[in-house]
mmCIF file with all atom_site columns, C-alpha atoms in Angstrom:
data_model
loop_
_atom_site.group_PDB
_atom_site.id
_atom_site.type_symbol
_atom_site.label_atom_id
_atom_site.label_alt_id
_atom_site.label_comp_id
_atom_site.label_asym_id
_atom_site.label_entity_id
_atom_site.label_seq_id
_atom_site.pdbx_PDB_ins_code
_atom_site.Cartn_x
_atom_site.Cartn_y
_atom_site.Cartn_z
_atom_site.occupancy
_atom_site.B_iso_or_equiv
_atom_site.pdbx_formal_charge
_atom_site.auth_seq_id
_atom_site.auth_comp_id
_atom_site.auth_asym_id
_atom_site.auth_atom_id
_atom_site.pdbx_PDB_model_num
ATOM 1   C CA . UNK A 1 1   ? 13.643  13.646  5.664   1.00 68.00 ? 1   UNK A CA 1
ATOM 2   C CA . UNK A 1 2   ? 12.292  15.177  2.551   1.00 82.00 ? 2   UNK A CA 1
ATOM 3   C CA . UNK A 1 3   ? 9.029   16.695  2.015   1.00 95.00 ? 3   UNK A CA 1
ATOM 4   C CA . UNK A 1 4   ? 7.662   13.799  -0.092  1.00 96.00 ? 4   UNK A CA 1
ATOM 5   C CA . UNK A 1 5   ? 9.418   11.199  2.206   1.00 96.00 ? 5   UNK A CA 1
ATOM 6   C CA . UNK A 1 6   ? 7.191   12.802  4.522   1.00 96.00 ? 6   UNK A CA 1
ATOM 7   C CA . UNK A 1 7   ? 4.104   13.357  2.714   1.00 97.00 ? 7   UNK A CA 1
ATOM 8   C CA . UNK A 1 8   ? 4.424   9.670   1.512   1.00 98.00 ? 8   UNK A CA 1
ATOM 9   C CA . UNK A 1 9   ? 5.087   8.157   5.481   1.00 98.00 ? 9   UNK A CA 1
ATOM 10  C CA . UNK A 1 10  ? 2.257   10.048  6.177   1.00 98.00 ? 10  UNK A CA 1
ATOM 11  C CA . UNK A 1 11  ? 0.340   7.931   3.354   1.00 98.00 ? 11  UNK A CA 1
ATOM 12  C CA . UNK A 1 12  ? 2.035   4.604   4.404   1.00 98.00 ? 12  UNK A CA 1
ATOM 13  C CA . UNK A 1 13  ? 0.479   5.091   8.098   1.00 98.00 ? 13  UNK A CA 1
ATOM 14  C CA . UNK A 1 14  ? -3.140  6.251   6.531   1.00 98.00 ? 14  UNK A CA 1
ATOM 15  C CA . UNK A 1 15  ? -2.780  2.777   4.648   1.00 98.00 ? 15  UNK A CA 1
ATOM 16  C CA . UNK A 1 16  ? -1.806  0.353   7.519   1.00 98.00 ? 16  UNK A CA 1
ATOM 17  C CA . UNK A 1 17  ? -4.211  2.216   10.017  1.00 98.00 ? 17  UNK A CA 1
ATOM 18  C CA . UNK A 1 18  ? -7.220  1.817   7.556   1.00 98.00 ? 18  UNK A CA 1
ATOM 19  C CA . UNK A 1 19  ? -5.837  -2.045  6.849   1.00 98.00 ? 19  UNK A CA 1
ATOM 20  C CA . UNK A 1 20  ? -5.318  -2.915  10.150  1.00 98.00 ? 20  UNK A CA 1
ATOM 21  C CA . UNK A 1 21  ? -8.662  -1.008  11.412  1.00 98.00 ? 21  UNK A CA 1
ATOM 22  C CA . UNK A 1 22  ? -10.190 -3.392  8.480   1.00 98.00 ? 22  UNK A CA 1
ATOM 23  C CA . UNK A 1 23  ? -11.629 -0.185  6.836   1.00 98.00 ? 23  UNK A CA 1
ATOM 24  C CA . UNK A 1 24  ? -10.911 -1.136  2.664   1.00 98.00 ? 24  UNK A CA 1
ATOM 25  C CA . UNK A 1 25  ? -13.042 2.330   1.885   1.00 98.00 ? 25  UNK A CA 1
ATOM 26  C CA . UNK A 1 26  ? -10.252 4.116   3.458   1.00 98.00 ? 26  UNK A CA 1
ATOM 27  C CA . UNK A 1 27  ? -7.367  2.254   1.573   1.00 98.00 ? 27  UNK A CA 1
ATOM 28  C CA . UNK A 1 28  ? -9.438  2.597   -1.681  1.00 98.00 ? 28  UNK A CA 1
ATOM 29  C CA . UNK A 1 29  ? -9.399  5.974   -1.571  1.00 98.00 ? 29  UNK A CA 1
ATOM 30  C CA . UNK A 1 30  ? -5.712  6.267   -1.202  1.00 98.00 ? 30  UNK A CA 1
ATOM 31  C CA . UNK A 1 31  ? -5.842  5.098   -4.952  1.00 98.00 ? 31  UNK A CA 1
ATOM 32  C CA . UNK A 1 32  ? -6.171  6.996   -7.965  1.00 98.00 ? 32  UNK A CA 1
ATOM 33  C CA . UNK A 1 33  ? -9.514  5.855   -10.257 1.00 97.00 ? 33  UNK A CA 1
ATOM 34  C CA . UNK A 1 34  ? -7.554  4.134   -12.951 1.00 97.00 ? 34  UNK A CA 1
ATOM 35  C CA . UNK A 1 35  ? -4.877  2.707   -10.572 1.00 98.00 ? 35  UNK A CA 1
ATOM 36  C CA . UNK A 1 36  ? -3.393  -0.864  -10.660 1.00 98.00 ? 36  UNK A CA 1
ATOM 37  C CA . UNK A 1 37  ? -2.195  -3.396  -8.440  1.00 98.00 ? 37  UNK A CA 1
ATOM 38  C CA . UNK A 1 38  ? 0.038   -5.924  -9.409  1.00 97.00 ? 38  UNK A CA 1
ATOM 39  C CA . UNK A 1 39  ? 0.179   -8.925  -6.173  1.00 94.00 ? 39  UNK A CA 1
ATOM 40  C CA . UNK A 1 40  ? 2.329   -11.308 -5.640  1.00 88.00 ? 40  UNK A CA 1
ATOM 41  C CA . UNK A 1 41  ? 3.153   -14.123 -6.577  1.00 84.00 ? 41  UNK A CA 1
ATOM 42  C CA . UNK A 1 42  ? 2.123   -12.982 -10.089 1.00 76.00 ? 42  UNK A CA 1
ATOM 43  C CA . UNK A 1 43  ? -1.499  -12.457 -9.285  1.00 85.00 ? 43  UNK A CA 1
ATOM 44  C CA . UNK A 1 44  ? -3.602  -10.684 -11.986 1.00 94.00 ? 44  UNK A CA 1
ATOM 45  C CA . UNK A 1 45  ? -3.612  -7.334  -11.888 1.00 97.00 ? 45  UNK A CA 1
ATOM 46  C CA . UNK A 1 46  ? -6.456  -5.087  -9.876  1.00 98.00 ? 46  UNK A CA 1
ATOM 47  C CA . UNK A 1 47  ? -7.382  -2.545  -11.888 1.00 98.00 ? 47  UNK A CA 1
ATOM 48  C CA . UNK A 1 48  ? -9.305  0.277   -10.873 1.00 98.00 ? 48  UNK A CA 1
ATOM 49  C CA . UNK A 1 49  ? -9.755  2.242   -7.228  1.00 97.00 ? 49  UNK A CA 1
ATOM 50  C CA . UNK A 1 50  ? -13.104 0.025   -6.809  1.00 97.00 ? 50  UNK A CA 1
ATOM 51  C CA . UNK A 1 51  ? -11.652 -3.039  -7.378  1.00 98.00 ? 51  UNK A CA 1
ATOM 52  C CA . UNK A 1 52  ? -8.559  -2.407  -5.524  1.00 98.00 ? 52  UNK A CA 1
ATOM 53  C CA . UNK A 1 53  ? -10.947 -1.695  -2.385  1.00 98.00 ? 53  UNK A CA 1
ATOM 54  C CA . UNK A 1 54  ? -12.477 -5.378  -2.688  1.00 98.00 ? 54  UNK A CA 1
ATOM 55  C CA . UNK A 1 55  ? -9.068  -6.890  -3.014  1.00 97.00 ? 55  UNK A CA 1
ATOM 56  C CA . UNK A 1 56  ? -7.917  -5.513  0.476   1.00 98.00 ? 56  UNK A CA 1
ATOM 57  C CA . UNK A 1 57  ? -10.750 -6.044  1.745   1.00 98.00 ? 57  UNK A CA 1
ATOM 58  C CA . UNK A 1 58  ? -10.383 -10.072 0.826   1.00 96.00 ? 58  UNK A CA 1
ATOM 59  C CA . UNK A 1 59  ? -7.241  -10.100 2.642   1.00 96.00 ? 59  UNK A CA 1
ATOM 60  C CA . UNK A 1 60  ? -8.686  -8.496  5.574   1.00 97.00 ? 60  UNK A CA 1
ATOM 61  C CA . UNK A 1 61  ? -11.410 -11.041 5.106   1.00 96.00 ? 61  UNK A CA 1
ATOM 62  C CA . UNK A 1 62  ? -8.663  -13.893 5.129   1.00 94.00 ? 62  UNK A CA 1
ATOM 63  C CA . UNK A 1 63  ? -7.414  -12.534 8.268   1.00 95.00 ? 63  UNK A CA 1
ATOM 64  C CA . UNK A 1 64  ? -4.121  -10.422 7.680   1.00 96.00 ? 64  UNK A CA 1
ATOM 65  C CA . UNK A 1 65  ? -3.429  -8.714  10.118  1.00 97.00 ? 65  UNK A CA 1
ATOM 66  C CA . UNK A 1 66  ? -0.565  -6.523  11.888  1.00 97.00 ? 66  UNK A CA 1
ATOM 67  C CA . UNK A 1 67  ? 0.103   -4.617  7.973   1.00 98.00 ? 67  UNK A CA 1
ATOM 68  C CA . UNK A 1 68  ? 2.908   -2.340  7.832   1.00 98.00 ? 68  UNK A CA 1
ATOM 69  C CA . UNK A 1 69  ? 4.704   -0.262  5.482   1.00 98.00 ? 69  UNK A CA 1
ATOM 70  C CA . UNK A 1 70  ? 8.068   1.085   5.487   1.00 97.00 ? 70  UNK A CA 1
ATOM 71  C CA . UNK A 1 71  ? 9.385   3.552   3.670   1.00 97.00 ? 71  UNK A CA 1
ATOM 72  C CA . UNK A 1 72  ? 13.295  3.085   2.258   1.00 97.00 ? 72  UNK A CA 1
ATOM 73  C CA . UNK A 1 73  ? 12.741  6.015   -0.486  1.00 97.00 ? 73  UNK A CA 1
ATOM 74  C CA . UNK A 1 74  ? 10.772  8.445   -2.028  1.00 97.00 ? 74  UNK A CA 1
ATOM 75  C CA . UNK A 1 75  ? 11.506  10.175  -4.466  1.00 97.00 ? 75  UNK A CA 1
ATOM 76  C CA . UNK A 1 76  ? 9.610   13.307  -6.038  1.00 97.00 ? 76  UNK A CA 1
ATOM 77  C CA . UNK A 1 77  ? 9.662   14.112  -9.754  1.00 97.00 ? 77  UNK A CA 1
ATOM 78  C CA . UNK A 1 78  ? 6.896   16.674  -11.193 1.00 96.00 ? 78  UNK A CA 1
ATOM 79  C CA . UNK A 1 79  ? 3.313   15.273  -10.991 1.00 97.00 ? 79  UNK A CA 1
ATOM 80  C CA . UNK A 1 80  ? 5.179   11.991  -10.169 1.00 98.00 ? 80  UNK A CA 1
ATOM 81  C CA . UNK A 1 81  ? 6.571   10.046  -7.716  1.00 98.00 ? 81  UNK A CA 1
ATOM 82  C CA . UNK A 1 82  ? 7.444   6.782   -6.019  1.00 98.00 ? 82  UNK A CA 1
ATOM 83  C CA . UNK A 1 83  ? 8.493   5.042   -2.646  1.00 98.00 ? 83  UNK A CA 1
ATOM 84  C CA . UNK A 1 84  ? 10.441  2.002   -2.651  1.00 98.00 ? 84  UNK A CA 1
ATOM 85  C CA . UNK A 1 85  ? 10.284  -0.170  0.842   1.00 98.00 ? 85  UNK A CA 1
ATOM 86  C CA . UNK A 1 86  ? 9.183   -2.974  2.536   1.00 98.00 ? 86  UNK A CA 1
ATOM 87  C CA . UNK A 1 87  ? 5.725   -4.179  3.761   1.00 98.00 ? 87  UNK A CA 1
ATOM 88  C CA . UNK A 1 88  ? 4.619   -7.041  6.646   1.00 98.00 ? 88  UNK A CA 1
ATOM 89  C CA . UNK A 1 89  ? 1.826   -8.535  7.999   1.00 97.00 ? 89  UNK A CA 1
ATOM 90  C CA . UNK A 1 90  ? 0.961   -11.798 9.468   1.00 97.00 ? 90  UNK A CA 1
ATOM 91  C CA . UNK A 1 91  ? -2.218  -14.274 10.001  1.00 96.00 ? 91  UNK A CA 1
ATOM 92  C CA . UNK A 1 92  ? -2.856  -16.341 12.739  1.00 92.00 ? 92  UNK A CA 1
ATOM 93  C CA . UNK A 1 93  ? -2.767  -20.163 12.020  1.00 90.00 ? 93  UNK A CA 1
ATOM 94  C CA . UNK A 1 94  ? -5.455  -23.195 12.657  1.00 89.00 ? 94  UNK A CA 1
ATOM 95  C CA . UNK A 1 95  ? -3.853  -23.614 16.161  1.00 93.00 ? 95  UNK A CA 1
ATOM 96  C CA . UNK A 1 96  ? -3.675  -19.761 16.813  1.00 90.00 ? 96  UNK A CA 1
ATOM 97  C CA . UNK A 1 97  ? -0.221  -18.991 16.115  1.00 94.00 ? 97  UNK A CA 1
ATOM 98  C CA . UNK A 1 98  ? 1.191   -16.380 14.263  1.00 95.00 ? 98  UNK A CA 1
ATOM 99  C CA . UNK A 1 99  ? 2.845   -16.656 11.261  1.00 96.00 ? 99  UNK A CA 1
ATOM 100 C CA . UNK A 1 100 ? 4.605   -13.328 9.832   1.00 97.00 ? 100 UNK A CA 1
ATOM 101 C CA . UNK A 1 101 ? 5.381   -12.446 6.202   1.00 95.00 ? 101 UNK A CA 1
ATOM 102 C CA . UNK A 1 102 ? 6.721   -9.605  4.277   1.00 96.00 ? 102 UNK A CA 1
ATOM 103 C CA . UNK A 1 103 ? 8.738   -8.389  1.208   1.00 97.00 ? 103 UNK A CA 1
ATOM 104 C CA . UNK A 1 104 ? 9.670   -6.043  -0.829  1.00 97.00 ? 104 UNK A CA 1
ATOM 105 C CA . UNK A 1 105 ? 7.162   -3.113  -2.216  1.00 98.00 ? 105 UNK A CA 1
ATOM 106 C CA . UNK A 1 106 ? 7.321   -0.266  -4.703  1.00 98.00 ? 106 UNK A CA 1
ATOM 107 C CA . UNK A 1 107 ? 4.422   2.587   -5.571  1.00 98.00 ? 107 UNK A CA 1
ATOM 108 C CA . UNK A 1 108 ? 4.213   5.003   -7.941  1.00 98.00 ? 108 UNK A CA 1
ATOM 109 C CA . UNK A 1 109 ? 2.414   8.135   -7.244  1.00 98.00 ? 109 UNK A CA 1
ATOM 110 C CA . UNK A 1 110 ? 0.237   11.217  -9.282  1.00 98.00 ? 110 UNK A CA 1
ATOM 111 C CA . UNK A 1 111 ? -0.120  14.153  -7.271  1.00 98.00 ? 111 UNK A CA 1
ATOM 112 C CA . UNK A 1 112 ? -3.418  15.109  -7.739  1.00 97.00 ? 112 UNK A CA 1
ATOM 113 C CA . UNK A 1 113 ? -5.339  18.705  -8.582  1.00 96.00 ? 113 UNK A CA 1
ATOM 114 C CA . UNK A 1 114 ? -5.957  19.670  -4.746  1.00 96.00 ? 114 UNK A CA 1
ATOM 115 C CA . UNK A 1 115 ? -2.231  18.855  -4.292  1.00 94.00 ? 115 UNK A CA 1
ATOM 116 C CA . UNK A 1 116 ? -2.602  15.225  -2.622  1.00 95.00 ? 116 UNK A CA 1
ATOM 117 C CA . UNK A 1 117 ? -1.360  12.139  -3.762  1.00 98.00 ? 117 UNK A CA 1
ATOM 118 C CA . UNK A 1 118 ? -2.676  9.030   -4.849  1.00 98.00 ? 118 UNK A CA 1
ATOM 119 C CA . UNK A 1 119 ? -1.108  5.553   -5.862  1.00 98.00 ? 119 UNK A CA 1
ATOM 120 C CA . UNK A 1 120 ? -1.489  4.706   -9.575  1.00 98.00 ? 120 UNK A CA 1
ATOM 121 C CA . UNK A 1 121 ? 0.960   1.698   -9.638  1.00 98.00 ? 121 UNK A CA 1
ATOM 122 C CA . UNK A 1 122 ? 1.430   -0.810  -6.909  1.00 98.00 ? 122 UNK A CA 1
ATOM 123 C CA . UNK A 1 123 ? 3.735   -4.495  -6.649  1.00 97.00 ? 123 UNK A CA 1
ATOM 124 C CA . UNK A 1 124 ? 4.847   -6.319  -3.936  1.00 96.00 ? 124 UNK A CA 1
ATOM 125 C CA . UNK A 1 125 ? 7.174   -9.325  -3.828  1.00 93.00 ? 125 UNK A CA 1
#
């Protein structure tokens, strides 16, 4: 595995742990201040680190649960990069049950002065 394949699983667990811990501060953070989100099924874009925070957090309001990201590729380009992989979570229904859900997802990152990396673009399907 490559150094940003690593640096980027590394950011994949930060984000389900903080999801599924139901911390949005922590996922917020993981976003660069002028970063966007683009849900699915052609939801309006989140714009911004703050608003990205609320978003999550509405879905951990609704009661997603279980999040998970994995990683099918990174790659590293400059200042840039991006992951391509998968993402699932599920929500339990009126009677209790589970019901899973997942699809495709793709981030771009902007490695950042101290060297980190934070998401500035961000769709699902």
């Amino acid at each position: 595995m490559s150094n940003i394949q690593q640096q980027i699983s590394a950011i994949n667990q930060s984000f389900d742990h903080a999801f599924n811990t139901k911390n949005a501060a922590a996922i917020g953070a993981l976003y660069a201040d002028s970063a966007v989100v683009m849900p699915a099924p052609a939801g309006e874009p989140v714009v911004g680190a703050a608003a990205i925070q609320t978003f999550f957090a509405g879905l951990i309001d609704a009661g997603v649960i279980e999040h998970q990201l994995t990683l099918a590729d990174a790659v590293e380009d400059g200042n840039l990069a991006y992951q391509r992989g998968n993402w699932a979570g599920a929500m339990l229904n009126a009677q209790g049950e589970k019901q899973t859900f997942g699809g495709n997802v793709h981030l771009v990152y902007r490695k950042q002065a101290d060297g980190t990396w934070k998401a500035v673009t961000h769709i699902w399907n």
